[in-house]
Coordinates of C-alpha atoms in Angstrom, one line a residue:
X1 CA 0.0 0.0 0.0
X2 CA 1.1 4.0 -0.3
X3 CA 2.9 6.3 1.9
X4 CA -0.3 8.1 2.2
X5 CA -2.2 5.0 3.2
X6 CA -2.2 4.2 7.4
X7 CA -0.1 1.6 8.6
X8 CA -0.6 0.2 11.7
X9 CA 0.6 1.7 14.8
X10 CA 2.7 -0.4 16.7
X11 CA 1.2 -0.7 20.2
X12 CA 3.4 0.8 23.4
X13 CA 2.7 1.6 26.9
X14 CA 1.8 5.3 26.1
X15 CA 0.2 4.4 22.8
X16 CA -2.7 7.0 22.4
X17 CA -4.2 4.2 19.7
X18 CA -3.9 0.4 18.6
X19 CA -1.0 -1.3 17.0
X20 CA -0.7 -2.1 13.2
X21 CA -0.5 -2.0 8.9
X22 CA -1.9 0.3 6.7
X23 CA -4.0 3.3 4.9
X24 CA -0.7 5.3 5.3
X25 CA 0.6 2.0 3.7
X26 CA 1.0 -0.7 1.2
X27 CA 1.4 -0.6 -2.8
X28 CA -0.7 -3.2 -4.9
X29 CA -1.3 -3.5 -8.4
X30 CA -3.1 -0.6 -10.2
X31 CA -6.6 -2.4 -11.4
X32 CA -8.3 -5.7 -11.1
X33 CA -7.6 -5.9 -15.2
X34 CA -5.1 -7.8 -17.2
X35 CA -2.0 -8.6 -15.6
X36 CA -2.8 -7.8 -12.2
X37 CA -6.0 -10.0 -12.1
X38 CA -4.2 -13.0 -13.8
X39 CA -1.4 -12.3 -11.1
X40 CA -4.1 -12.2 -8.4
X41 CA -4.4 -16.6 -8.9
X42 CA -1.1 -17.2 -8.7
X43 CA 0.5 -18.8 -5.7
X44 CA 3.9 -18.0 -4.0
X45 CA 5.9 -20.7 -4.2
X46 CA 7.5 -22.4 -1.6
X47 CA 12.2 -22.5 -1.7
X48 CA 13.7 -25.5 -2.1
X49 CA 14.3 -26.8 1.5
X50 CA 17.8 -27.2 0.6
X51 CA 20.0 -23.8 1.5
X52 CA 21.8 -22.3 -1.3
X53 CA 25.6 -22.8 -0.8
X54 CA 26.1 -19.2 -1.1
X55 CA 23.7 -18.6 1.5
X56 CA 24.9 -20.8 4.2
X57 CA 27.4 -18.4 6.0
X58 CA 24.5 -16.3 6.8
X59 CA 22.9 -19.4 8.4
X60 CA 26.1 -20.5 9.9
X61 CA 26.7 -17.3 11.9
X62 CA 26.7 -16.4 15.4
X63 CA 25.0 -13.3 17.3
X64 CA 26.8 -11.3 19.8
X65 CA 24.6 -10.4 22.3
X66 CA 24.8 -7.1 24.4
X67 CA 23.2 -4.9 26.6
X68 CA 20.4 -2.1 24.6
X69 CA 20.3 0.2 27.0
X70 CA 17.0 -0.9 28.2
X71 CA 16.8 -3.4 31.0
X72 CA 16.1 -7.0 30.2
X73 CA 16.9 -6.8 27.1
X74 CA 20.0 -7.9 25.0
X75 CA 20.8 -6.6 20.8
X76 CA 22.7 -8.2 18.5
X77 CA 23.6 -7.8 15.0
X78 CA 22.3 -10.4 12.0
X79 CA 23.5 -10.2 8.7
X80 CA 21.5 -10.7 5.4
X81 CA 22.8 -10.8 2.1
X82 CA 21.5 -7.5 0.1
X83 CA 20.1 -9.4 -2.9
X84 CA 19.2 -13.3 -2.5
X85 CA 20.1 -13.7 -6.2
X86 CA 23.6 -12.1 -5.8
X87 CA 24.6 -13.1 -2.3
X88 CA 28.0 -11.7 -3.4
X89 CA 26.9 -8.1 -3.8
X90 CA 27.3 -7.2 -0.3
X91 CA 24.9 -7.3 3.5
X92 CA 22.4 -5.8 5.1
X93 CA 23.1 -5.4 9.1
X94 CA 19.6 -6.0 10.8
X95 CA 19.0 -5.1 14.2
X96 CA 17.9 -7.8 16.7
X97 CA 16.3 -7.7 19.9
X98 CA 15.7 -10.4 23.0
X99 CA 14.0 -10.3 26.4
X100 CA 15.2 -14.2 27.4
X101 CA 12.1 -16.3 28.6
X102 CA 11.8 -15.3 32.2
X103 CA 10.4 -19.0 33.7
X104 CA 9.4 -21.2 35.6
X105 CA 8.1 -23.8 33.1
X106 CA 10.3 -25.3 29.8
X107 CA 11.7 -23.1 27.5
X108 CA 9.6 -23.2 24.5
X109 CA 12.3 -21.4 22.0
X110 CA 12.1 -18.4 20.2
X111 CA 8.7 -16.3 19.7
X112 CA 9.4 -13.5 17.1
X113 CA 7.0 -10.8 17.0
X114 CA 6.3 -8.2 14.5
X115 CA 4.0 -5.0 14.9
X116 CA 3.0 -4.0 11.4
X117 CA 3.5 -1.0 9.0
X118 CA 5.5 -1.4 7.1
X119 CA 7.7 0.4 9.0
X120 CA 6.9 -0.5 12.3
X121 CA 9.8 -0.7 14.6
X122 CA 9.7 -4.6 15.8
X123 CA 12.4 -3.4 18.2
X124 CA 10.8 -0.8 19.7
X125 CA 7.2 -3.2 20.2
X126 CA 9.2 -5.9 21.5
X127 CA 10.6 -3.5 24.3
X128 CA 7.8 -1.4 25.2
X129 CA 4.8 -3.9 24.4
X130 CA 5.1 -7.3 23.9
X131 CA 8.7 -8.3 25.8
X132 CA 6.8 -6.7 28.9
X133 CA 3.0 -7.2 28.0
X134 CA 2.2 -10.1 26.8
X135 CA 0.7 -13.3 28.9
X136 CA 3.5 -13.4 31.4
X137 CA 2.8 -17.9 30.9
X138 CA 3.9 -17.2 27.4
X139 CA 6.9 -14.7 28.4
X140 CA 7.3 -17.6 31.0
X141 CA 8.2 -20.0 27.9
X142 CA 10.1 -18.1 25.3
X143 CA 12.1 -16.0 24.3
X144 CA 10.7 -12.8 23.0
X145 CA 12.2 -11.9 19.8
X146 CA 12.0 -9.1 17.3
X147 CA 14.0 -8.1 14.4
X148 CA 13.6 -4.5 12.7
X149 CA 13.4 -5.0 8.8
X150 CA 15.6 -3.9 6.3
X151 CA 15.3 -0.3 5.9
X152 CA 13.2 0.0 9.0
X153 CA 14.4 1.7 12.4
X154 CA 17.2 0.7 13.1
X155 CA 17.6 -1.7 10.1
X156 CA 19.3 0.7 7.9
X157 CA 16.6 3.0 7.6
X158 CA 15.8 4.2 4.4
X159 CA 15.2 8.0 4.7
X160 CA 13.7 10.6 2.7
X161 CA 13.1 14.2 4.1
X162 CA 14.1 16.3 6.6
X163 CA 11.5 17.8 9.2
X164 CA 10.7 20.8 7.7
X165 CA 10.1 19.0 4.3
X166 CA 7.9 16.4 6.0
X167 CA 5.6 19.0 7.6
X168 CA 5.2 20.1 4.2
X169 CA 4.3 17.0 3.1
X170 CA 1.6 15.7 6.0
X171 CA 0.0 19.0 5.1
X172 CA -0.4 19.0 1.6
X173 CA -4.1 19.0 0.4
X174 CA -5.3 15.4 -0.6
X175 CA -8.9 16.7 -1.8
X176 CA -7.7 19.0 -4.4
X177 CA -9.8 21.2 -6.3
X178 CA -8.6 22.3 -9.4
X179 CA -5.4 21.9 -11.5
X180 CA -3.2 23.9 -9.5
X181 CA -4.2 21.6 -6.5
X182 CA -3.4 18.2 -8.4
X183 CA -0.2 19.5 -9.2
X184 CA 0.8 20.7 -5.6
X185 CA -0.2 17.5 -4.4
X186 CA 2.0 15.3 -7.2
X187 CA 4.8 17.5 -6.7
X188 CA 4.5 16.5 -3.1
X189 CA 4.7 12.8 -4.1
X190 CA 7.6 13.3 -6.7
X191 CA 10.0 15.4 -3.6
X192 CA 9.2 12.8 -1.4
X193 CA 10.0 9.6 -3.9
X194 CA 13.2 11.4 -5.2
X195 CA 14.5 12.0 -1.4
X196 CA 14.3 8.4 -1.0
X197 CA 15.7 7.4 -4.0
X198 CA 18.5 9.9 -3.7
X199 CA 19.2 8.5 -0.2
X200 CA 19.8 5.1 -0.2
X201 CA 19.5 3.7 -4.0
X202 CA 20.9 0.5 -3.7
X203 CA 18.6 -0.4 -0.3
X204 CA 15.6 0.7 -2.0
X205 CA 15.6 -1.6 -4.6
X206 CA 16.1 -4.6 -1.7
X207 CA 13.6 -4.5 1.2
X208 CA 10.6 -6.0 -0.5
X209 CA 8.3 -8.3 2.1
X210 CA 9.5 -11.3 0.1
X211 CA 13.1 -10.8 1.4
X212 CA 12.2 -9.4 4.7
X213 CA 10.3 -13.2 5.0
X214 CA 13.9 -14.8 4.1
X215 CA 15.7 -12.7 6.4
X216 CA 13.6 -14.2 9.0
X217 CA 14.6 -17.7 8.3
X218 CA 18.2 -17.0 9.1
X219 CA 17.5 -15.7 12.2
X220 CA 15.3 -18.7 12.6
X221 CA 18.0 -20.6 12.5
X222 CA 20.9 -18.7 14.3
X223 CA 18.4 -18.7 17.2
X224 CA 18.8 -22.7 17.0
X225 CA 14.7 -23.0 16.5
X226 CA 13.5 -25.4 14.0
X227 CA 10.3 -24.0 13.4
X228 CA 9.5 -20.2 13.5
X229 CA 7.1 -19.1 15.9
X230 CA 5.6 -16.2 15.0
X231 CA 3.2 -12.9 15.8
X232 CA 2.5 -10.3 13.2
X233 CA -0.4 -8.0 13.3
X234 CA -1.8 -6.1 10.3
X235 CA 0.9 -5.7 7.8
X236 CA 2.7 -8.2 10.1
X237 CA 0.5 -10.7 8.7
X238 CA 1.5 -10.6 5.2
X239 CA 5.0 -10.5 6.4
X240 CA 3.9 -14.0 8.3
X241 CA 2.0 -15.4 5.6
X242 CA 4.8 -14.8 3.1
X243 CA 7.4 -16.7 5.6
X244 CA 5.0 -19.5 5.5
X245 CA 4.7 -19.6 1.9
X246 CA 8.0 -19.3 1.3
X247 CA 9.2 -22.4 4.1
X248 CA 5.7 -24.2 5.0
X249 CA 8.0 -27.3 6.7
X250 CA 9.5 -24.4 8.8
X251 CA 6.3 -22.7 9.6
X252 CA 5.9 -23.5 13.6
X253 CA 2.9 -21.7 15.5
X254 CA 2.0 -18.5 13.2
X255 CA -0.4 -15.8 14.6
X256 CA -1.6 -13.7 12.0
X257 CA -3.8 -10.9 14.0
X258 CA -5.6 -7.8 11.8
X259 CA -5.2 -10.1 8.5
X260 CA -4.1 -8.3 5.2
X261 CA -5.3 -10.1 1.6
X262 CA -2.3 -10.8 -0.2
X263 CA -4.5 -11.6 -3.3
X264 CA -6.4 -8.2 -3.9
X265 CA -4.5 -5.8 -6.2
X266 CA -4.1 -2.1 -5.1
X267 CA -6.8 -0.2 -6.3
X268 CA -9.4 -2.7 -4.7
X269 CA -7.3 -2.8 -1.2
X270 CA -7.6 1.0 -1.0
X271 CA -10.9 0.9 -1.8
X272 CA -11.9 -1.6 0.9
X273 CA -9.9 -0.5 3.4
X274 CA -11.7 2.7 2.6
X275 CA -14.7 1.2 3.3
X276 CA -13.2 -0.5 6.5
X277 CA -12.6 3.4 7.9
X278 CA -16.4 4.3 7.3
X279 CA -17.4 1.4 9.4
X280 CA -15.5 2.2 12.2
X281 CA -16.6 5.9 11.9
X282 CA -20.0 4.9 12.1
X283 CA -19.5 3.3 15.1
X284 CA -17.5 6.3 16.6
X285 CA -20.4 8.3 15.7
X286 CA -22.9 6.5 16.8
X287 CA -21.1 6.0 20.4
X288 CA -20.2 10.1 20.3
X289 CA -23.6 11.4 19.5
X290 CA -24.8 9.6 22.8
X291 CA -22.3 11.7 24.8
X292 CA -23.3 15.3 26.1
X293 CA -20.2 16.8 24.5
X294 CA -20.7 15.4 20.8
X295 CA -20.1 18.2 18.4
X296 CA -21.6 16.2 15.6
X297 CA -24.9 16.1 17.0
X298 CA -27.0 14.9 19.2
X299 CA -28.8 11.6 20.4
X300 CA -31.0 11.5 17.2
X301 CA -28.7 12.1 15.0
X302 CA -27.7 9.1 12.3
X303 CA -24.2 8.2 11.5
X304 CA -24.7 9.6 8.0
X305 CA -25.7 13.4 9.2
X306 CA -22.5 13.1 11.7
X307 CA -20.6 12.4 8.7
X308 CA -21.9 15.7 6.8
X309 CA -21.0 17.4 9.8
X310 CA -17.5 16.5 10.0
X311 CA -16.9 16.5 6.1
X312 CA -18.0 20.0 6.2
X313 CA -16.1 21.0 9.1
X314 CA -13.4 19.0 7.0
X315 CA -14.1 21.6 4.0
X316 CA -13.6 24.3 6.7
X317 CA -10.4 23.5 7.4
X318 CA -9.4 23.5 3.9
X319 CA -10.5 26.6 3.1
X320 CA -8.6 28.2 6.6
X321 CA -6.6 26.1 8.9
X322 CA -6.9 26.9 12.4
X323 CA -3.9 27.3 15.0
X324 CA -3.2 24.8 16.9
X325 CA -0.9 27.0 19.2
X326 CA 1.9 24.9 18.0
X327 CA 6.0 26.2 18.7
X328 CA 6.8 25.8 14.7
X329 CA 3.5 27.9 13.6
X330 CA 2.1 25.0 12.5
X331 CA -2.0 25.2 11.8
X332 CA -4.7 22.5 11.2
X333 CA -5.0 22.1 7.7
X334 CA -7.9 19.7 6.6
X335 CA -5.4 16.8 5.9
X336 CA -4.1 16.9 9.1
X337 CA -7.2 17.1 11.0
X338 CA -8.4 14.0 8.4
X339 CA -4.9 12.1 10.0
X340 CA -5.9 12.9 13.3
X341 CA -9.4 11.7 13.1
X342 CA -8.5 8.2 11.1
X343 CA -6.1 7.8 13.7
X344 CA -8.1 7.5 16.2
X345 CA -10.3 5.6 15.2
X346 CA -8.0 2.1 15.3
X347 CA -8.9 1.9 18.9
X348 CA -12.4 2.3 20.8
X349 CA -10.2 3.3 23.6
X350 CA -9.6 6.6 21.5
X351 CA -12.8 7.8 20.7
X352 CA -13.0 9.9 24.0
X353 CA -9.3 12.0 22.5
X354 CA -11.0 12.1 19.4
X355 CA -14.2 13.4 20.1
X356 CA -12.7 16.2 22.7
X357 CA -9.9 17.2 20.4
X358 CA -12.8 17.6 17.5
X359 CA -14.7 19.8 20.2
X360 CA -11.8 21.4 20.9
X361 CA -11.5 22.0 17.0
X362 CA -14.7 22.8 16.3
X363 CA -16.1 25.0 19.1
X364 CA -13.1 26.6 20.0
X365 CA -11.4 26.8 17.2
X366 CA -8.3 25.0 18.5
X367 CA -6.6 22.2 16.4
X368 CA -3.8 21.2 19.2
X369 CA -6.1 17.9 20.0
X370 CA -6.4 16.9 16.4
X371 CA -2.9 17.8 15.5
X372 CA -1.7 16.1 18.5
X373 CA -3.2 12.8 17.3
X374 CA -1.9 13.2 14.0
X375 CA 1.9 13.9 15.0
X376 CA 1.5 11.0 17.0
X377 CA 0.6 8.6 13.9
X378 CA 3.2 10.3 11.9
X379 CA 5.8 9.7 14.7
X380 CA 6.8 13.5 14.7
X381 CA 9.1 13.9 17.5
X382 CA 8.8 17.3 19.5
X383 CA 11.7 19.3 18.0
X384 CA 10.2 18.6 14.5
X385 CA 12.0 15.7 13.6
X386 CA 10.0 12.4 12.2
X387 CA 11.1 8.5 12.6
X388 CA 11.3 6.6 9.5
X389 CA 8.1 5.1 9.8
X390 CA 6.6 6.8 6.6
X391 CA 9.9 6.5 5.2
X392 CA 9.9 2.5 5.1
X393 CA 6.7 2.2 4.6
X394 CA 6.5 3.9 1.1
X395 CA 9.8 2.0 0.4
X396 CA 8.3 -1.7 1.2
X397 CA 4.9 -1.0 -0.2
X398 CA 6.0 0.4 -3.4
X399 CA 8.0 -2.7 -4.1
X400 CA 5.8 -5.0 -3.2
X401 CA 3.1 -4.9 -5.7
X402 CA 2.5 -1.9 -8.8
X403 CA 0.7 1.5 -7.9
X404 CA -2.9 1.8 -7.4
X405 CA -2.8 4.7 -9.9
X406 CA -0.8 6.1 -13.0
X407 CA -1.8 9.0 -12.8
X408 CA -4.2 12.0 -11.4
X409 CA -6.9 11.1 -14.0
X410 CA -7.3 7.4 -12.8
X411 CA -7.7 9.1 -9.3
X412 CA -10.2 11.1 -11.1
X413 CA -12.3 8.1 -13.0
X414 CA -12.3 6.3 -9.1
X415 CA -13.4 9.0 -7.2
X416 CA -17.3 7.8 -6.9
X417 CA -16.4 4.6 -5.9
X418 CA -14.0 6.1 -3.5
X419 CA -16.8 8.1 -2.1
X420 CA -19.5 5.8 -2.3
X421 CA -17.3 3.5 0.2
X422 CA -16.8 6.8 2.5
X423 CA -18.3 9.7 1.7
X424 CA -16.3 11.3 4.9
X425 CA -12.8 9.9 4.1
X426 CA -13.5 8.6 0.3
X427 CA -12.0 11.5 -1.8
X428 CA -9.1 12.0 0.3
X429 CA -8.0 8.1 1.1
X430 CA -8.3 8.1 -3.3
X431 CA -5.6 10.7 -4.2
X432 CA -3.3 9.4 -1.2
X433 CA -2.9 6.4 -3.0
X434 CA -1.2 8.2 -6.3
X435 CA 2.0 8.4 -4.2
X436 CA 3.3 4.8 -5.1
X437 CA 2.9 5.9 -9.0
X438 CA 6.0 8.1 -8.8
X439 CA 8.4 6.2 -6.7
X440 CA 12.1 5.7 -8.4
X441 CA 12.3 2.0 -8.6
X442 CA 9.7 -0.7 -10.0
X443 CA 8.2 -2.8 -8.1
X444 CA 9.2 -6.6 -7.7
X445 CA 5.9 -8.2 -6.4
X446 CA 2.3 -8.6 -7.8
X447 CA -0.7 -9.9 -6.1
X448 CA -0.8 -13.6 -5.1
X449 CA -2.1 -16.1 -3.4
X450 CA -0.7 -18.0 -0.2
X451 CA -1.3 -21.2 0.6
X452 CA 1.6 -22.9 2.2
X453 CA 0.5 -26.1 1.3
X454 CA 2.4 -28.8 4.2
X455 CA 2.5 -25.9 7.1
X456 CA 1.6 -26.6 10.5
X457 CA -2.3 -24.8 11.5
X458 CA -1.8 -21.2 11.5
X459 CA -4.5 -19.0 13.3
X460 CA -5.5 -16.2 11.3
X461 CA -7.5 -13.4 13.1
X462 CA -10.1 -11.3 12.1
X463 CA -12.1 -8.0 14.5
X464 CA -15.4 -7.8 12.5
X465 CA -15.5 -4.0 12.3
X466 CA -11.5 -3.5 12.0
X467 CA -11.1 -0.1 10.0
X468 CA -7.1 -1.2 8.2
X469 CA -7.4 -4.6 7.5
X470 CA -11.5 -5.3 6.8
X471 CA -13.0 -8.8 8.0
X472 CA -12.9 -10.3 4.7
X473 CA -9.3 -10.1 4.6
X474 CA -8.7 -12.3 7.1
X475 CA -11.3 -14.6 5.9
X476 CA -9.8 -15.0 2.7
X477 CA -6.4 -15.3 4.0
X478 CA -7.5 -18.5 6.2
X479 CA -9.5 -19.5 3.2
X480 CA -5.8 -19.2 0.7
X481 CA -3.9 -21.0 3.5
X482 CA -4.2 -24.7 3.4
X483 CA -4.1 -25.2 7.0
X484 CA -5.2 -21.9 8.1
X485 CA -7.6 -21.5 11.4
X486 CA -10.1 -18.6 11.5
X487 CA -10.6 -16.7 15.0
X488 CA -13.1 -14.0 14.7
X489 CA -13.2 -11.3 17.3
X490 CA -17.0 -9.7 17.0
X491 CA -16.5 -6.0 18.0
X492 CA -14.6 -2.6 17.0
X493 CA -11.0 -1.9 16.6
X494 CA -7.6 -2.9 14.7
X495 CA -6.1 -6.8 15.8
X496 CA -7.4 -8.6 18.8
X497 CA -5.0 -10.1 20.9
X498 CA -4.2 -8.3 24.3
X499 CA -6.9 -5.7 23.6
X500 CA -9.4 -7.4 26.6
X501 CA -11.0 -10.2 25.0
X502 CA -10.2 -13.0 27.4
X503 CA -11.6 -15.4 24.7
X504 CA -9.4 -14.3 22.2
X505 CA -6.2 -14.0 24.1
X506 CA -6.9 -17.4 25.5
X507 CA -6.9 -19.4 22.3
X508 CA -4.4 -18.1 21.3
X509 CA -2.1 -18.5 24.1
X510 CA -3.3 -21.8 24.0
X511 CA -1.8 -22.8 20.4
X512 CA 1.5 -20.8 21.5
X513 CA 1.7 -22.6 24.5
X514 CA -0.1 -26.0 23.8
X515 CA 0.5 -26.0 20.0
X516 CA -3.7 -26.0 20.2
X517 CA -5.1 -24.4 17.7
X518 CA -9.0 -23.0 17.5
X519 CA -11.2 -24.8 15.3
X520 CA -11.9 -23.0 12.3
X521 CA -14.4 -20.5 12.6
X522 CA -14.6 -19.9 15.9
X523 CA -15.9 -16.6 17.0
X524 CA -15.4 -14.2 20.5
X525 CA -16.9 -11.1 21.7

């Protein structure tokens, strides 16, 4: 998916919203026409089991562990040939995190986890989430394991502007309306794909998900695990699902939480995902016009008229930003205030921010709330300075799979389906997913099926009104695996596990700890 599409949020302690992959994220083909659509039925298929002889140094070496600063935790650098097709070209130094498994019980081995983005820090999850938050029984048994991809973090990030240019950037109008508009708005797109290019060429033509999957296996295997063990959320899911396409005999207890489609070309994953954001607006509406502070209306009022009144507080915004009483001068511009809402709305647990920050913006003409929310998705840092989340994101997702659009005039020709799927976020989530159309190298990938034929079961979960990664996803990625499991979660939000749903976190603690696995289809509230 695009740079202009969410990814997920990697969950922390202070996390104002849920973990995981996407709007902000994620590059598929540009139609469900001609190549794309043939591509669509193809399956990845699995590596020889055998290793490559040029590859075996990489599984033959050793970490050095040390101290990270952060207590409990131990680094270590892995090393990954640049291109798997030309081992001899040169590495790639990936960053890799433990928190050893803490006991009493047998040691289980190795449980690798992976937040989402693209561009997600693993790293930084591992540390502030999941090596400290999850079920201490399953902390008890493993060791918890994350490795930042290539050109994520500290992975060799890939990196493209500078803060200034990047405020720039988040603020550029995505609704334009006229010529001028369009143009700002691909010009935008062009300074951001030639930073990246310009920065690290060689990299960006080597971190596709494909070769994030196989750097995996080595550390599989330098760990002294047979099997990978393995949870990804959201755009972590794809990452999993690859790995198990890729080696299915090596394919241990996968948890695939906040599923992505790996078979549904661009310009149809925008568009559902699209869709996936009205739903969960719907539900913040509905949940916010009940509240005595609701500036979209009142008790009576439908989700449809609270989505008038946003998109024309929206069309305010873009015809005058309001401060925000920000140190750079900074004011709410309607693409912000868009980021700030979507944001939000990956978590129930946000709504209450979201609705007193669009108060705030609305009846006091104060955008601090909503650009608060927004810096926080775009991992702006308070001196102005921004992480390479955005950064990797476009880099891996542009790979990946072709555009979603050519050009401004296939925007154009989508924009009613666009807006029929949101008529609040449609026009805007449509012209953020140009950005992939002018990135500096083609893409490797296409749209495909996985089915990992000969893996062990692998639980694939779906939250029925996600808004990144929409229910069907994950039941068509359980349906493409040949032994996945499906484990619904019936409620609002992005991923399940560890967001309160003892029924959910207890199957699945049960497969990593029992090797049980759900039965297909089962369902928790």
């Amino acid at each position: 998916m695009d740079t202009r599409r969410i990814p997920r949020r990697p969950r922390t302690a202070a996390a104002l919203f849920a973990a995981a992959a996407l709007l902000v994220s994620a590059c598929s083909s540009g139609s469900a026409s001609g190549s794309s659509a043939s591509a669509a039925h193809a399956g990845l298929a699995a590596l020889p089991r055998a290793t490559p002889t040029a590859l075996a140094p990489y599984y033959a070496q050793r970490l050095v562990w040390r101290s990270c600063g952060v207590p409990g935790f131990e680094c270590a650098t892995l090393k990954a040939p640049l291109d798997y097709a030309d081992p001899g070209r040169g590495d790639v130094r990936l960053a890799v995190a433990r928190r050893k498994a803490t006991g009493p019980g047998e040691r289980l081995g190795s449980l690798l986890v992976n937040p989402g983005g693209p561009g997600g820090s693993a790293i930084g999850y591992l540390q502030a989430y999941a090596g400290i938050g999850y079920p201490q029984e399953v902390r008890a048994r493993y060791d918890m394991v994350a490795v930042d991809p290539r050109g994520v973090a500290r992975s060799e990030p890939v990196e493209c502007l500078d803060g200034p240019d990047m405020d720039a950037y988040t603020k550029t109008d995505t609704t334009p309306d006229d010529a001028g508009e369009v143009d700002d708005l691909v010009g935008e797109f062009k300074k951001f794909a030639e930073g990246c290019g310009a920065d690290t060429p060689k990299l960006l033509r080597h971190v596709s998900t494909v070769e994030a999957a196989r750097d995996m296996d080595i550390l599989r295997e330098v760990l002294g695990d047979e099997k990978l063990t393995y949870v990804g959320a959201s755009y972590g899911t794809f990452l999993g699902a690859t790995y198990a396409g890729l080696f299915p005999e090596r394919a241990g207890r996968l948890v695939l939480d906040g599923a992505m489609d790996p078979s549904l070309p661009a310009r149809r994953l925008n568009l559902e995902q699209t869709a996936g954001f009205e739903t969960a607006f719907r539900a913040f509406a509905r949940d916010c016009v009940r509240q005595p502070d609701c500036p979209l209306g009142g008790p009576r009022t439908t989700p449809e008229q609270a989505g008038r009144t946003l998109t024309a507080f929206f069309g305010k915004l873009d015809a005058r930003p309001i401060p925000t009483g920000d140190i750079d001068g900074r004011r709410l511009s309607e693409s912000l205030g868009t980021m700030g809402v979507l944001a939000g709305m990956y978590d129930e647990a946000s709504w209450t921010q979201v609705r007193e920050a669009l108060t705030s913006a609305m009846r006091e003409n104060d955008g601090a709330g909503l650009l608060m929310l927004s810096d926080a998705y775009y991992e702006r840092e308070a001196g102005g300075e921004y992480s390479n989340l955005m950064f990797a994101n476009a880099a891996v997702n542009c790979l990946d799979l072709p555009p979603a659009f050519d050009s401004p005039d296939q925007v154009r020709e989508s924009l009613p389906a666009f807006e029929k799927a949101s008529p609040v976020f449609g026009r805007s989530l449509a012209w953020a997913s140009l950005n992939c159309a002018y990135w500096p190298v083609a893409p490797t990938g296409e749209p495909h099926r996985i089915e990992a034929e000969g893996a062990a079961p692998i639980v694939v979960v779906g939250t029925t009104r996600d808004p990144a990664t929409p229910y069907r996803w994950a039941r068509a990625l359980a349906g493409q695996l040949s032994s996945g499991r499906l484990l619904t979660y019936v409620g609002d939000g992005h991923t399940a596990y560890g967001r309160g749903s003892d029924c959910i976190d207890s199957t699945i603690n049960a497969f990593l700890l029992r090797g049980t696995p759900p039965a297909d289809g089962k369902r928790c509230s």
